[in-house]
Amino acid sequence: MQDLLKVAIPKGRIVKHIHRLFQEAGMPLPEDLDDSRKFIIPAHEMGMEFIVAKPADVPTYVEYGVADIGIAGKDVMMEENRNVYELLDLGIARCRFSVIGLPDWKPVLNPRVASKFPNVASQYFREKGQQVEVIKLNGNVELAPLIGLADRIVDLVETGNTIRENGLVELEKIADITSRLVANRVSYRMKNGAVQQLCDRLQSAINAAA
Ligand code: PRP
Ligand code: MG
């Protein structure tokens, strides 16, 4: 049997973008990738096997080589800081990391900043020379300033609906975010033919869509 390319795919709202991109690249993905409880989906006719991952775990699977390739948001790459190759900017799931707060927010000494991305938040304020206390949350982070848990938050903004509906404002943009194709360092060399072919096809689809 040929050596399959193991590809870690994040679960969740990004899946529809990945389906479209692979379709446009002439590699339609298995239908059951998003609506099944099965986490290993073979696609031997494509020479691939898909591993369905929580988005934040994709760089971990790729660093440890249990997946050769993965699709990970730049947000997750910044937070996890894993030793992987970033091969392509897929240009999908476009959003931004921002500092967000209440409109009447006032600077305080040693403010509390809530985030699902504590490393990103800590690094951002450290580089600005501002001392903050970072509080790690696991979701619905926009609640934190409303209930008095934090002075500000660091979170993703896509349409802006969530901050608007919660009466919050974007104070500073930290970084633009898109999804990336990433590779394990050893797989990149050992399976270079297959990796390069996947990259070329995706790149053509990205160029055609631009
Ligand atoms: C993400 C993000 C923001 C929202 C941004 O949350 O953390 O809250 O989406 O999107 P918008 O600007 O289009 O409203 P998500 O719904 O993924 O859930 P979570 O934060 O609870 O994990
Ligand atoms: Mg959220």
JSON list of C-alpha atoms and ligand atoms in Angstrom, two decimals:
[
{"chain": "A", "resi": 1, "resn": "MET", "atom": "CA", "xyz": [0.00, 0.00, 0.00]},
{"chain": "A", "resi": 2, "resn": "GLN", "atom": "CA", "xyz": [1.23, 3.48, -0.79]},
{"chain": "A", "resi": 3, "resn": "ASP", "atom": "CA", "xyz": [2.37, 5.72, 2.03]},
{"chain": "A", "resi": 4, "resn": "LEU", "atom": "CA", "xyz": [-0.65, 7.88, 2.81]},
{"chain": "A", "resi": 5, "resn": "LEU", "atom": "CA", "xyz": [-0.34, 11.58, 3.53]},
{"chain": "A", "resi": 6, "resn": "LYS", "atom": "CA", "xyz": [-1.92, 12.13, 6.93]},
{"chain": "A", "resi": 7, "resn": "VAL", "atom": "CA", "xyz": [-3.71, 15.47, 7.01]},
{"chain": "A", "resi": 8, "resn": "ALA", "atom": "CA", "xyz": [-5.06, 17.05, 10.23]},
{"chain": "A", "resi": 9, "resn": "ILE", "atom": "CA", "xyz": [-8.23, 19.04, 9.55]},
{"chain": "A", "resi": 10, "resn": "PRO", "atom": "CA", "xyz": [-9.74, 21.33, 12.19]},
{"chain": "A", "resi": 11, "resn": "LYS", "atom": "CA", "xyz": [-13.34, 20.78, 13.21]},
{"chain": "A", "resi": 12, "resn": "GLY", "atom": "CA", "xyz": [-15.78, 23.64, 13.42]},
{"chain": "A", "resi": 13, "resn": "ARG", "atom": "CA", "xyz": [-16.74, 26.71, 11.47]},
{"chain": "A", "resi": 14, "resn": "ILE", "atom": "CA", "xyz": [-13.65, 26.61, 9.23]},
{"chain": "A", "resi": 15, "resn": "VAL", "atom": "CA", "xyz": [-14.59, 23.24, 7.69]},
{"chain": "A", "resi": 16, "resn": "LYS", "atom": "CA", "xyz": [-16.86, 24.73, 5.02]},
{"chain": "A", "resi": 17, "resn": "HIS", "atom": "CA", "xyz": [-14.00, 26.97, 3.79]},
{"chain": "A", "resi": 18, "resn": "ILE", "atom": "CA", "xyz": [-11.67, 23.95, 3.60]},
{"chain": "A", "resi": 19, "resn": "HIS", "atom": "CA", "xyz": [-14.27, 21.93, 1.64]},
{"chain": "A", "resi": 20, "resn": "ARG", "atom": "CA", "xyz": [-14.59, 24.75, -0.89]},
{"chain": "A", "resi": 21, "resn": "LEU", "atom": "CA", "xyz": [-10.82, 25.23, -1.28]},
{"chain": "A", "resi": 22, "resn": "PHE", "atom": "CA", "xyz": [-10.12, 21.51, -1.80]},
{"chain": "A", "resi": 23, "resn": "GLN", "atom": "CA", "xyz": [-13.05, 21.30, -4.23]},
{"chain": "A", "resi": 24, "resn": "GLU", "atom": "CA", "xyz": [-11.60, 24.21, -6.24]},
{"chain": "A", "resi": 25, "resn": "ALA", "atom": "CA", "xyz": [-8.20, 22.49, -6.15]},
{"chain": "A", "resi": 26, "resn": "GLY", "atom": "CA", "xyz": [-9.76, 19.40, -7.80]},
{"chain": "A", "resi": 27, "resn": "MET", "atom": "CA", "xyz": [-9.56, 17.31, -4.63]},
{"chain": "A", "resi": 28, "resn": "PRO", "atom": "CA", "xyz": [-13.10, 17.02, -3.22]},
{"chain": "A", "resi": 29, "resn": "LEU", "atom": "CA", "xyz": [-12.97, 16.00, 0.43]},
{"chain": "A", "resi": 30, "resn": "PRO", "atom": "CA", "xyz": [-14.88, 13.03, 1.85]},
{"chain": "A", "resi": 31, "resn": "GLU", "atom": "CA", "xyz": [-18.47, 14.04, 2.66]},
{"chain": "A", "resi": 32, "resn": "ASP", "atom": "CA", "xyz": [-18.37, 12.64, 6.18]},
{"chain": "A", "resi": 33, "resn": "LEU", "atom": "CA", "xyz": [-15.48, 14.88, 7.25]},
{"chain": "A", "resi": 34, "resn": "ASP", "atom": "CA", "xyz": [-17.64, 17.37, 9.14]},
{"chain": "A", "resi": 35, "resn": "ASP", "atom": "CA", "xyz": [-20.83, 15.54, 10.08]},
{"chain": "A", "resi": 36, "resn": "SER", "atom": "CA", "xyz": [-19.48, 12.32, 11.50]},
{"chain": "A", "resi": 37, "resn": "ARG", "atom": "CA", "xyz": [-18.23, 11.26, 14.92]},
{"chain": "A", "resi": 38, "resn": "LYS", "atom": "CA", "xyz": [-15.46, 9.34, 13.21]},
{"chain": "A", "resi": 39, "resn": "PHE", "atom": "CA", "xyz": [-12.12, 11.05, 13.71]},
{"chain": "A", "resi": 40, "resn": "ILE", "atom": "CA", "xyz": [-10.00, 9.17, 11.16]},
{"chain": "A", "resi": 41, "resn": "ILE", "atom": "CA", "xyz": [-11.41, 9.41, 7.65]},
{"chain": "A", "resi": 42, "resn": "PRO", "atom": "CA", "xyz": [-9.56, 7.44, 4.96]},
{"chain": "A", "resi": 43, "resn": "ALA", "atom": "CA", "xyz": [-9.39, 8.85, 1.44]},
{"chain": "A", "resi": 44, "resn": "HIS", "atom": "CA", "xyz": [-7.06, 6.32, -0.15]},
{"chain": "A", "resi": 45, "resn": "GLU", "atom": "CA", "xyz": [-8.06, 7.31, -3.68]},
{"chain": "A", "resi": 46, "resn": "MET", "atom": "CA", "xyz": [-6.56, 10.74, -2.89]},
{"chain": "A", "resi": 47, "resn": "GLY", "atom": "CA", "xyz": [-3.51, 9.14, -1.26]},
{"chain": "A", "resi": 48, "resn": "MET", "atom": "CA", "xyz": [-4.58, 10.77, 2.01]},
{"chain": "A", "resi": 49, "resn": "GLU", "atom": "CA", "xyz": [-6.04, 10.08, 5.40]},
{"chain": "A", "resi": 50, "resn": "PHE", "atom": "CA", "xyz": [-7.78, 12.86, 7.31]},
{"chain": "A", "resi": 51, "resn": "ILE", "atom": "CA", "xyz": [-7.51, 13.29, 11.06]},
{"chain": "A", "resi": 52, "resn": "VAL", "atom": "CA", "xyz": [-10.32, 15.38, 12.51]},
{"chain": "A", "resi": 53, "resn": "ALA", "atom": "CA", "xyz": [-8.83, 17.61, 15.23]},
{"chain": "A", "resi": 54, "resn": "LYS", "atom": "CA", "xyz": [-9.83, 20.34, 17.62]},
{"chain": "A", "resi": 55, "resn": "PRO", "atom": "CA", "xyz": [-8.41, 23.44, 15.88]},
{"chain": "A", "resi": 56, "resn": "ALA", "atom": "CA", "xyz": [-5.92, 24.24, 18.67]},
{"chain": "A", "resi": 57, "resn": "ASP", "atom": "CA", "xyz": [-4.48, 20.70, 18.52]},
{"chain": "A", "resi": 58, "resn": "VAL", "atom": "CA", "xyz": [-3.54, 20.70, 14.81]},
{"chain": "A", "resi": 59, "resn": "PRO", "atom": "CA", "xyz": [0.01, 22.13, 15.28]},
{"chain": "A", "resi": 60, "resn": "THR", "atom": "CA", "xyz": [0.63, 19.61, 18.11]},
{"chain": "A", "resi": 61, "resn": "TYR", "atom": "CA", "xyz": [-0.32, 16.63, 15.89]},
{"chain": "A", "resi": 62, "resn": "VAL", "atom": "CA", "xyz": [1.90, 18.01, 13.12]},
{"chain": "A", "resi": 63, "resn": "GLU", "atom": "CA", "xyz": [4.88, 18.74, 15.38]},
{"chain": "A", "resi": 64, "resn": "TYR", "atom": "CA", "xyz": [4.78, 15.18, 16.75]},
{"chain": "A", "resi": 65, "resn": "GLY", "atom": "CA", "xyz": [4.42, 13.76, 13.23]},
{"chain": "A", "resi": 66, "resn": "VAL", "atom": "CA", "xyz": [1.14, 11.91, 13.83]},
{"chain": "A", "resi": 67, "resn": "ALA", "atom": "CA", "xyz": [-0.10, 14.14, 11.00]},
{"chain": "A", "resi": 68, "resn": "ASP", "atom": "CA", "xyz": [2.25, 15.00, 8.11]},
{"chain": "A", "resi": 69, "resn": "ILE", "atom": "CA", "xyz": [0.28, 18.08, 7.17]},
{"chain": "A", "resi": 70, "resn": "GLY", "atom": "CA", "xyz": [-2.33, 20.21, 8.88]},
{"chain": "A", "resi": 71, "resn": "ILE", "atom": "CA", "xyz": [-4.54, 23.20, 8.45]},
{"chain": "A", "resi": 72, "resn": "ALA", "atom": "CA", "xyz": [-4.24, 25.65, 11.33]},
{"chain": "A", "resi": 73, "resn": "GLY", "atom": "CA", "xyz": [-5.31, 29.22, 11.87]},
{"chain": "A", "resi": 74, "resn": "LYS", "atom": "CA", "xyz": [-2.53, 31.75, 12.32]},
{"chain": "A", "resi": 75, "resn": "ASP", "atom": "CA", "xyz": [-4.21, 32.48, 15.69]},
{"chain": "A", "resi": 76, "resn": "VAL", "atom": "CA", "xyz": [-3.53, 28.92, 16.84]},
{"chain": "A", "resi": 77, "resn": "MET", "atom": "CA", "xyz": [-0.01, 29.01, 15.37]},
{"chain": "A", "resi": 78, "resn": "MET", "atom": "CA", "xyz": [0.76, 32.19, 17.36]},
{"chain": "A", "resi": 79, "resn": "GLU", "atom": "CA", "xyz": [-0.66, 30.74, 20.57]},
{"chain": "A", "resi": 80, "resn": "GLU", "atom": "CA", "xyz": [0.83, 27.24, 20.35]},
{"chain": "A", "resi": 81, "resn": "ASN", "atom": "CA", "xyz": [4.23, 28.21, 18.94]},
{"chain": "A", "resi": 82, "resn": "ARG", "atom": "CA", "xyz": [4.94, 24.68, 17.64]},
{"chain": "A", "resi": 83, "resn": "ASN", "atom": "CA", "xyz": [8.00, 23.59, 15.71]},
{"chain": "A", "resi": 84, "resn": "VAL", "atom": "CA", "xyz": [6.40, 23.06, 12.26]},
{"chain": "A", "resi": 85, "resn": "TYR", "atom": "CA", "xyz": [6.87, 24.44, 8.76]},
{"chain": "A", "resi": 86, "resn": "GLU", "atom": "CA", "xyz": [4.32, 26.97, 7.57]},
{"chain": "A", "resi": 87, "resn": "LEU", "atom": "CA", "xyz": [3.97, 26.20, 3.84]},
{"chain": "A", "resi": 88, "resn": "LEU", "atom": "CA", "xyz": [1.07, 28.25, 2.54]},
{"chain": "A", "resi": 89, "resn": "ASP", "atom": "CA", "xyz": [-1.27, 31.05, 3.48]},
{"chain": "A", "resi": 90, "resn": "LEU", "atom": "CA", "xyz": [-4.61, 29.56, 2.41]},
{"chain": "A", "resi": 91, "resn": "GLY", "atom": "CA", "xyz": [-6.33, 32.95, 2.59]},
{"chain": "A", "resi": 92, "resn": "ILE", "atom": "CA", "xyz": [-9.45, 31.42, 4.19]},
{"chain": "A", "resi": 93, "resn": "ALA", "atom": "CA", "xyz": [-11.18, 32.08, 7.52]},
{"chain": "A", "resi": 94, "resn": "ARG", "atom": "CA", "xyz": [-9.92, 35.64, 7.43]},
{"chain": "A", "resi": 95, "resn": "CYS", "atom": "CA", "xyz": [-10.28, 37.52, 10.72]},
{"chain": "A", "resi": 96, "resn": "ARG", "atom": "CA", "xyz": [-8.14, 39.52, 13.15]},
{"chain": "A", "resi": 97, "resn": "PHE", "atom": "CA", "xyz": [-6.80, 39.43, 16.68]},
{"chain": "A", "resi": 98, "resn": "SER", "atom": "CA", "xyz": [-7.80, 42.56, 18.56]},
{"chain": "A", "resi": 99, "resn": "VAL", "atom": "CA", "xyz": [-7.84, 44.15, 21.96]},
{"chain": "A", "resi": 100, "resn": "ILE", "atom": "CA", "xyz": [-11.49, 44.78, 22.85]},
{"chain": "A", "resi": 101, "resn": "GLY", "atom": "CA", "xyz": [-13.17, 46.65, 25.67]},
{"chain": "A", "resi": 102, "resn": "LEU", "atom": "CA", "xyz": [-16.15, 48.66, 26.78]},
{"chain": "A", "resi": 103, "resn": "PRO", "atom": "CA", "xyz": [-16.47, 52.05, 25.04]},
{"chain": "A", "resi": 104, "resn": "ASP", "atom": "CA", "xyz": [-15.96, 53.89, 28.34]},
{"chain": "A", "resi": 105, "resn": "TRP", "atom": "CA", "xyz": [-12.85, 51.85, 29.17]},
{"chain": "A", "resi": 106, "resn": "LYS", "atom": "CA", "xyz": [-10.24, 53.79, 31.18]},
{"chain": "A", "resi": 107, "resn": "PRO", "atom": "CA", "xyz": [-6.61, 52.83, 31.73]},
{"chain": "A", "resi": 108, "resn": "VAL", "atom": "CA", "xyz": [-5.92, 51.31, 35.13]},
{"chain": "A", "resi": 109, "resn": "LEU", "atom": "CA", "xyz": [-2.77, 50.05, 36.79]},
{"chain": "A", "resi": 110, "resn": "ASN", "atom": "CA", "xyz": [-2.09, 46.35, 36.06]},
{"chain": "A", "resi": 111, "resn": "PRO", "atom": "CA", "xyz": [-5.38, 45.76, 34.16]},
{"chain": "A", "resi": 112, "resn": "ARG", "atom": "CA", "xyz": [-6.88, 42.29, 33.84]},
{"chain": "A", "resi": 113, "resn": "VAL", "atom": "CA", "xyz": [-7.03, 40.96, 30.28]},
{"chain": "A", "resi": 114, "resn": "ALA", "atom": "CA", "xyz": [-9.14, 37.87, 29.54]},
{"chain": "A", "resi": 115, "resn": "SER", "atom": "CA", "xyz": [-8.41, 35.67, 26.53]},
{"chain": "A", "resi": 116, "resn": "LYS", "atom": "CA", "xyz": [-8.64, 32.20, 25.05]},
{"chain": "A", "resi": 117, "resn": "PHE", "atom": "CA", "xyz": [-5.13, 33.00, 23.76]},
{"chain": "A", "resi": 118, "resn": "PRO", "atom": "CA", "xyz": [-3.10, 33.81, 26.92]},
{"chain": "A", "resi": 119, "resn": "ASN", "atom": "CA", "xyz": [0.30, 33.54, 25.19]},
{"chain": "A", "resi": 120, "resn": "VAL", "atom": "CA", "xyz": [-0.71, 35.94, 22.43]},
{"chain": "A", "resi": 121, "resn": "ALA", "atom": "CA", "xyz": [-2.17, 38.39, 24.95]},
{"chain": "A", "resi": 122, "resn": "SER", "atom": "CA", "xyz": [0.87, 38.21, 27.26]},
{"chain": "A", "resi": 123, "resn": "GLN", "atom": "CA", "xyz": [3.35, 38.68, 24.43]},
{"chain": "A", "resi": 124, "resn": "TYR", "atom": "CA", "xyz": [1.43, 41.61, 22.93]},
{"chain": "A", "resi": 125, "resn": "PHE", "atom": "CA", "xyz": [1.35, 43.59, 26.17]},
{"chain": "A", "resi": 126, "resn": "ARG", "atom": "CA", "xyz": [4.92, 42.60, 27.12]},
{"chain": "A", "resi": 127, "resn": "GLU", "atom": "CA", "xyz": [6.18, 43.97, 23.79]},
{"chain": "A", "resi": 128, "resn": "LYS", "atom": "CA", "xyz": [4.28, 47.19, 24.46]},
{"chain": "A", "resi": 129, "resn": "GLY", "atom": "CA", "xyz": [5.92, 47.38, 27.88]},
{"chain": "A", "resi": 130, "resn": "GLN", "atom": "CA", "xyz": [2.54, 47.25, 29.63]},
{"chain": "A", "resi": 131, "resn": "GLN", "atom": "CA", "xyz": [2.07, 45.16, 32.73]},
{"chain": "A", "resi": 132, "resn": "VAL", "atom": "CA", "xyz": [-1.20, 43.23, 32.68]},
{"chain": "A", "resi": 133, "resn": "GLU", "atom": "CA", "xyz": [-2.72, 40.22, 34.42]},
{"chain": "A", "resi": 134, "resn": "VAL", "atom": "CA", "xyz": [-3.86, 37.69, 31.82]},
{"chain": "A", "resi": 135, "resn": "ILE", "atom": "CA", "xyz": [-6.86, 35.49, 32.68]},
{"chain": "A", "resi": 136, "resn": "LYS", "atom": "CA", "xyz": [-7.31, 32.40, 30.52]},
{"chain": "A", "resi": 137, "resn": "LEU", "atom": "CA", "xyz": [-10.90, 31.65, 29.47]},
{"chain": "A", "resi": 138, "resn": "ASN", "atom": "CA", "xyz": [-12.21, 28.93, 27.16]},
{"chain": "A", "resi": 139, "resn": "GLY", "atom": "CA", "xyz": [-14.83, 30.83, 25.17]},
{"chain": "A", "resi": 140, "resn": "ASN", "atom": "CA", "xyz": [-17.52, 33.53, 25.24]},
{"chain": "A", "resi": 141, "resn": "VAL", "atom": "CA", "xyz": [-14.66, 35.82, 26.21]},
{"chain": "A", "resi": 142, "resn": "GLU", "atom": "CA", "xyz": [-16.75, 38.91, 25.37]},
{"chain": "A", "resi": 143, "resn": "LEU", "atom": "CA", "xyz": [-18.60, 38.29, 28.64]},
{"chain": "A", "resi": 144, "resn": "ALA", "atom": "CA", "xyz": [-15.54, 39.14, 30.73]},
{"chain": "A", "resi": 145, "resn": "PRO", "atom": "CA", "xyz": [-15.70, 42.98, 30.52]},
{"chain": "A", "resi": 146, "resn": "LEU", "atom": "CA", "xyz": [-19.51, 42.90, 30.88]},
{"chain": "A", "resi": 147, "resn": "ILE", "atom": "CA", "xyz": [-19.49, 41.00, 34.16]},
{"chain": "A", "resi": 148, "resn": "GLY", "atom": "CA", "xyz": [-16.45, 42.73, 35.62]},
{"chain": "A", "resi": 149, "resn": "LEU", "atom": "CA", "xyz": [-14.01, 39.85, 35.29]},
{"chain": "A", "resi": 150, "resn": "ALA", "atom": "CA", "xyz": [-11.59, 41.75, 33.05]},
{"chain": "A", "resi": 151, "resn": "ASP", "atom": "CA", "xyz": [-10.87, 45.31, 31.92]},
{"chain": "A", "resi": 152, "resn": "ARG", "atom": "CA", "xyz": [-10.16, 44.26, 28.36]},
{"chain": "A", "resi": 153, "resn": "ILE", "atom": "CA", "xyz": [-10.06, 41.10, 26.26]},
{"chain": "A", "resi": 154, "resn": "VAL", "atom": "CA", "xyz": [-7.89, 39.80, 23.43]},
{"chain": "A", "resi": 155, "resn": "ASP", "atom": "CA", "xyz": [-10.01, 37.87, 20.94]},
{"chain": "A", "resi": 156, "resn": "LEU", "atom": "CA", "xyz": [-10.77, 37.22, 17.28]},
{"chain": "A", "resi": 157, "resn": "VAL", "atom": "CA", "xyz": [-13.03, 39.55, 15.33]},
{"chain": "A", "resi": 158, "resn": "GLU", "atom": "CA", "xyz": [-14.51, 38.34, 12.06]},
{"chain": "A", "resi": 159, "resn": "THR", "atom": "CA", "xyz": [-17.76, 40.12, 11.19]},
{"chain": "A", "resi": 160, "resn": "GLY", "atom": "CA", "xyz": [-17.74, 42.18, 14.40]},
{"chain": "A", "resi": 161, "resn": "ASN", "atom": "CA", "xyz": [-21.21, 40.92, 15.29]},
{"chain": "A", "resi": 162, "resn": "THR", "atom": "CA", "xyz": [-20.24, 39.45, 18.65]},
{"chain": "A", "resi": 163, "resn": "ILE", "atom": "CA", "xyz": [-18.57, 42.62, 19.94]},
{"chain": "A", "resi": 164, "resn": "ARG", "atom": "CA", "xyz": [-21.40, 44.79, 18.57]},
{"chain": "A", "resi": 165, "resn": "GLU", "atom": "CA", "xyz": [-24.12, 42.67, 20.13]},
{"chain": "A", "resi": 166, "resn": "ASN", "atom": "CA", "xyz": [-22.34, 42.88, 23.47]},
{"chain": "A", "resi": 167, "resn": "GLY", "atom": "CA", "xyz": [-21.78, 46.64, 23.29]},
{"chain": "A", "resi": 168, "resn": "LEU", "atom": "CA", "xyz": [-17.98, 46.34, 23.05]},
{"chain": "A", "resi": 169, "resn": "VAL", "atom": "CA", "xyz": [-15.50, 48.18, 20.83]},
{"chain": "A", "resi": 170, "resn": "GLU", "atom": "CA", "xyz": [-12.28, 47.21, 19.11]},
{"chain": "A", "resi": 171, "resn": "LEU", "atom": "CA", "xyz": [-9.44, 49.21, 20.69]},
{"chain": "A", "resi": 172, "resn": "GLU", "atom": "CA", "xyz": [-6.32, 47.96, 18.87]},
{"chain": "A", "resi": 173, "resn": "LYS", "atom": "CA", "xyz": [-5.66, 45.43, 16.15]},
{"chain": "A", "resi": 174, "resn": "ILE", "atom": "CA", "xyz": [-2.92, 42.91, 17.03]},
{"chain": "A", "resi": 175, "resn": "ALA", "atom": "CA", "xyz": [-2.64, 40.86, 13.82]},
{"chain": "A", "resi": 176, "resn": "ASP", "atom": "CA", "xyz": [-4.47, 39.76, 10.67]},
{"chain": "A", "resi": 177, "resn": "ILE", "atom": "CA", "xyz": [-5.35, 36.07, 10.72]},
{"chain": "A", "resi": 178, "resn": "THR", "atom": "CA", "xyz": [-5.91, 33.45, 7.99]},
{"chain": "A", "resi": 179, "resn": "SER", "atom": "CA", "xyz": [-5.57, 29.68, 7.85]},
{"chain": "A", "resi": 180, "resn": "ARG", "atom": "CA", "xyz": [-2.19, 28.15, 7.02]},
{"chain": "A", "resi": 181, "resn": "LEU", "atom": "CA", "xyz": [-1.04, 24.85, 5.58]},
{"chain": "A", "resi": 182, "resn": "VAL", "atom": "CA", "xyz": [1.62, 23.48, 7.92]},
{"chain": "A", "resi": 183, "resn": "ALA", "atom": "CA", "xyz": [3.93, 20.48, 7.68]},
{"chain": "A", "resi": 184, "resn": "ASN", "atom": "CA", "xyz": [5.92, 18.25, 9.97]},
{"chain": "A", "resi": 185, "resn": "ARG", "atom": "CA", "xyz": [9.63, 18.89, 9.39]},
{"chain": "A", "resi": 186, "resn": "VAL", "atom": "CA", "xyz": [10.53, 15.24, 8.72]},
{"chain": "A", "resi": 187, "resn": "SER", "atom": "CA", "xyz": [7.43, 14.53, 6.59]},
{"chain": "A", "resi": 188, "resn": "TYR", "atom": "CA", "xyz": [8.25, 17.57, 4.50]},
{"chain": "A", "resi": 189, "resn": "ARG", "atom": "CA", "xyz": [11.48, 15.86, 3.42]},
{"chain": "A", "resi": 190, "resn": "MET", "atom": "CA", "xyz": [10.37, 12.21, 3.44]},
{"chain": "A", "resi": 191, "resn": "LYS", "atom": "CA", "xyz": [7.06, 12.77, 1.62]},
{"chain": "A", "resi": 192, "resn": "ASN", "atom": "CA", "xyz": [8.16, 15.79, -0.38]},
{"chain": "A", "resi": 193, "resn": "GLY", "atom": "CA", "xyz": [6.54, 14.68, -3.65]},
{"chain": "A", "resi": 194, "resn": "ALA", "atom": "CA", "xyz": [3.07, 14.34, -2.14]},
{"chain": "A", "resi": 195, "resn": "VAL", "atom": "CA", "xyz": [3.44, 17.47, 0.00]},
{"chain": "A", "resi": 196, "resn": "GLN", "atom": "CA", "xyz": [4.60, 19.53, -2.97]},
{"chain": "A", "resi": 197, "resn": "GLN", "atom": "CA", "xyz": [1.77, 18.27, -5.15]},
{"chain": "A", "resi": 198, "resn": "LEU", "atom": "CA", "xyz": [-0.78, 19.22, -2.49]},
{"chain": "A", "resi": 199, "resn": "CYS", "atom": "CA", "xyz": [0.81, 22.67, -2.12]},
{"chain": "A", "resi": 200, "resn": "ASP", "atom": "CA", "xyz": [0.83, 23.27, -5.89]},
{"chain": "A", "resi": 201, "resn": "ARG", "atom": "CA", "xyz": [-2.82, 22.32, -6.28]},
{"chain": "A", "resi": 202, "resn": "LEU", "atom": "CA", "xyz": [-3.93, 24.47, -3.37]},
{"chain": "A", "resi": 203, "resn": "GLN", "atom": "CA", "xyz": [-1.78, 27.38, -4.57]},
{"chain": "A", "resi": 204, "resn": "SER", "atom": "CA", "xyz": [-3.40, 27.17, -8.04]},
{"chain": "A", "resi": 205, "resn": "ALA", "atom": "CA", "xyz": [-6.87, 27.24, -6.46]},
{"chain": "A", "resi": 206, "resn": "ILE", "atom": "CA", "xyz": [-5.87, 30.21, -4.28]},
{"chain": "A", "resi": 207, "resn": "ASN", "atom": "CA", "xyz": [-4.48, 32.09, -7.31]},
{"chain": "A", "resi": 208, "resn": "ALA", "atom": "CA", "xyz": [-7.61, 31.31, -9.37]},
{"chain": "A", "resi": 209, "resn": "ALA", "atom": "CA", "xyz": [-9.84, 32.64, -6.58]},
{"chain": "A", "resi": 210, "resn": "ALA", "atom": "CA", "xyz": [-7.82, 35.86, -6.17]},
{"chain": "B", "resi": 1, "resn": "PRP", "atom": "C1", "xyz": [-15.21, 33.55, 17.85]},
{"chain": "B", "resi": 1, "resn": "PRP", "atom": "C2", "xyz": [-14.39, 34.64, 18.48]},
{"chain": "B", "resi": 1, "resn": "PRP", "atom": "C3", "xyz": [-15.38, 35.77, 18.62]},
{"chain": "B", "resi": 1, "resn": "PRP", "atom": "C4", "xyz": [-16.29, 35.58, 17.41]},
{"chain": "B", "resi": 1, "resn": "PRP", "atom": "C5", "xyz": [-15.88, 36.53, 16.31]},
{"chain": "B", "resi": 1, "resn": "PRP", "atom": "O1", "xyz": [-15.94, 32.91, 18.86]},
{"chain": "B", "resi": 1, "resn": "PRP", "atom": "O2", "xyz": [-13.87, 34.23, 19.74]},
{"chain": "B", "resi": 1, "resn": "PRP", "atom": "O3", "xyz": [-16.11, 35.63, 19.79]},
{"chain": "B", "resi": 1, "resn": "PRP", "atom": "O4", "xyz": [-16.08, 34.24, 16.95]},
{"chain": "B", "resi": 1, "resn": "PRP", "atom": "O5", "xyz": [-16.75, 36.45, 15.22]},
{"chain": "B", "resi": 1, "resn": "PRP", "atom": "P1", "xyz": [-17.64, 37.68, 14.75]},
{"chain": "B", "resi": 1, "resn": "PRP", "atom": "O6", "xyz": [-16.77, 38.90, 14.73]},
{"chain": "B", "resi": 1, "resn": "PRP", "atom": "O7", "xyz": [-18.08, 37.28, 13.37]},
{"chain": "B", "resi": 1, "resn": "PRP", "atom": "O8", "xyz": [-18.78, 37.80, 15.70]},
{"chain": "B", "resi": 1, "resn": "PRP", "atom": "P2", "xyz": [-16.63, 31.50, 18.67]},
{"chain": "B", "resi": 1, "resn": "PRP", "atom": "O9", "xyz": [-18.03, 31.70, 18.23]},
{"chain": "B", "resi": 1, "resn": "PRP", "atom": "O10", "xyz": [-15.80, 30.70, 17.73]},
{"chain": "B", "resi": 1, "resn": "PRP", "atom": "O11", "xyz": [-16.70, 30.82, 20.06]},
{"chain": "B", "resi": 1, "resn": "PRP", "atom": "P3", "xyz": [-15.83, 30.84, 21.41]},
{"chain": "B", "resi": 1, "resn": "PRP", "atom": "O12", "xyz": [-15.10, 32.13, 21.52]},
{"chain": "B", "resi": 1, "resn": "PRP", "atom": "O13", "xyz": [-16.80, 30.68, 22.48]},
{"chain": "B", "resi": 1, "resn": "PRP", "atom": "O14", "xyz": [-14.87, 29.70, 21.34]},
{"chain": "B", "resi": 2, "resn": "MG", "atom": "MG", "xyz": [-15.85, 33.86, 20.86]}
]
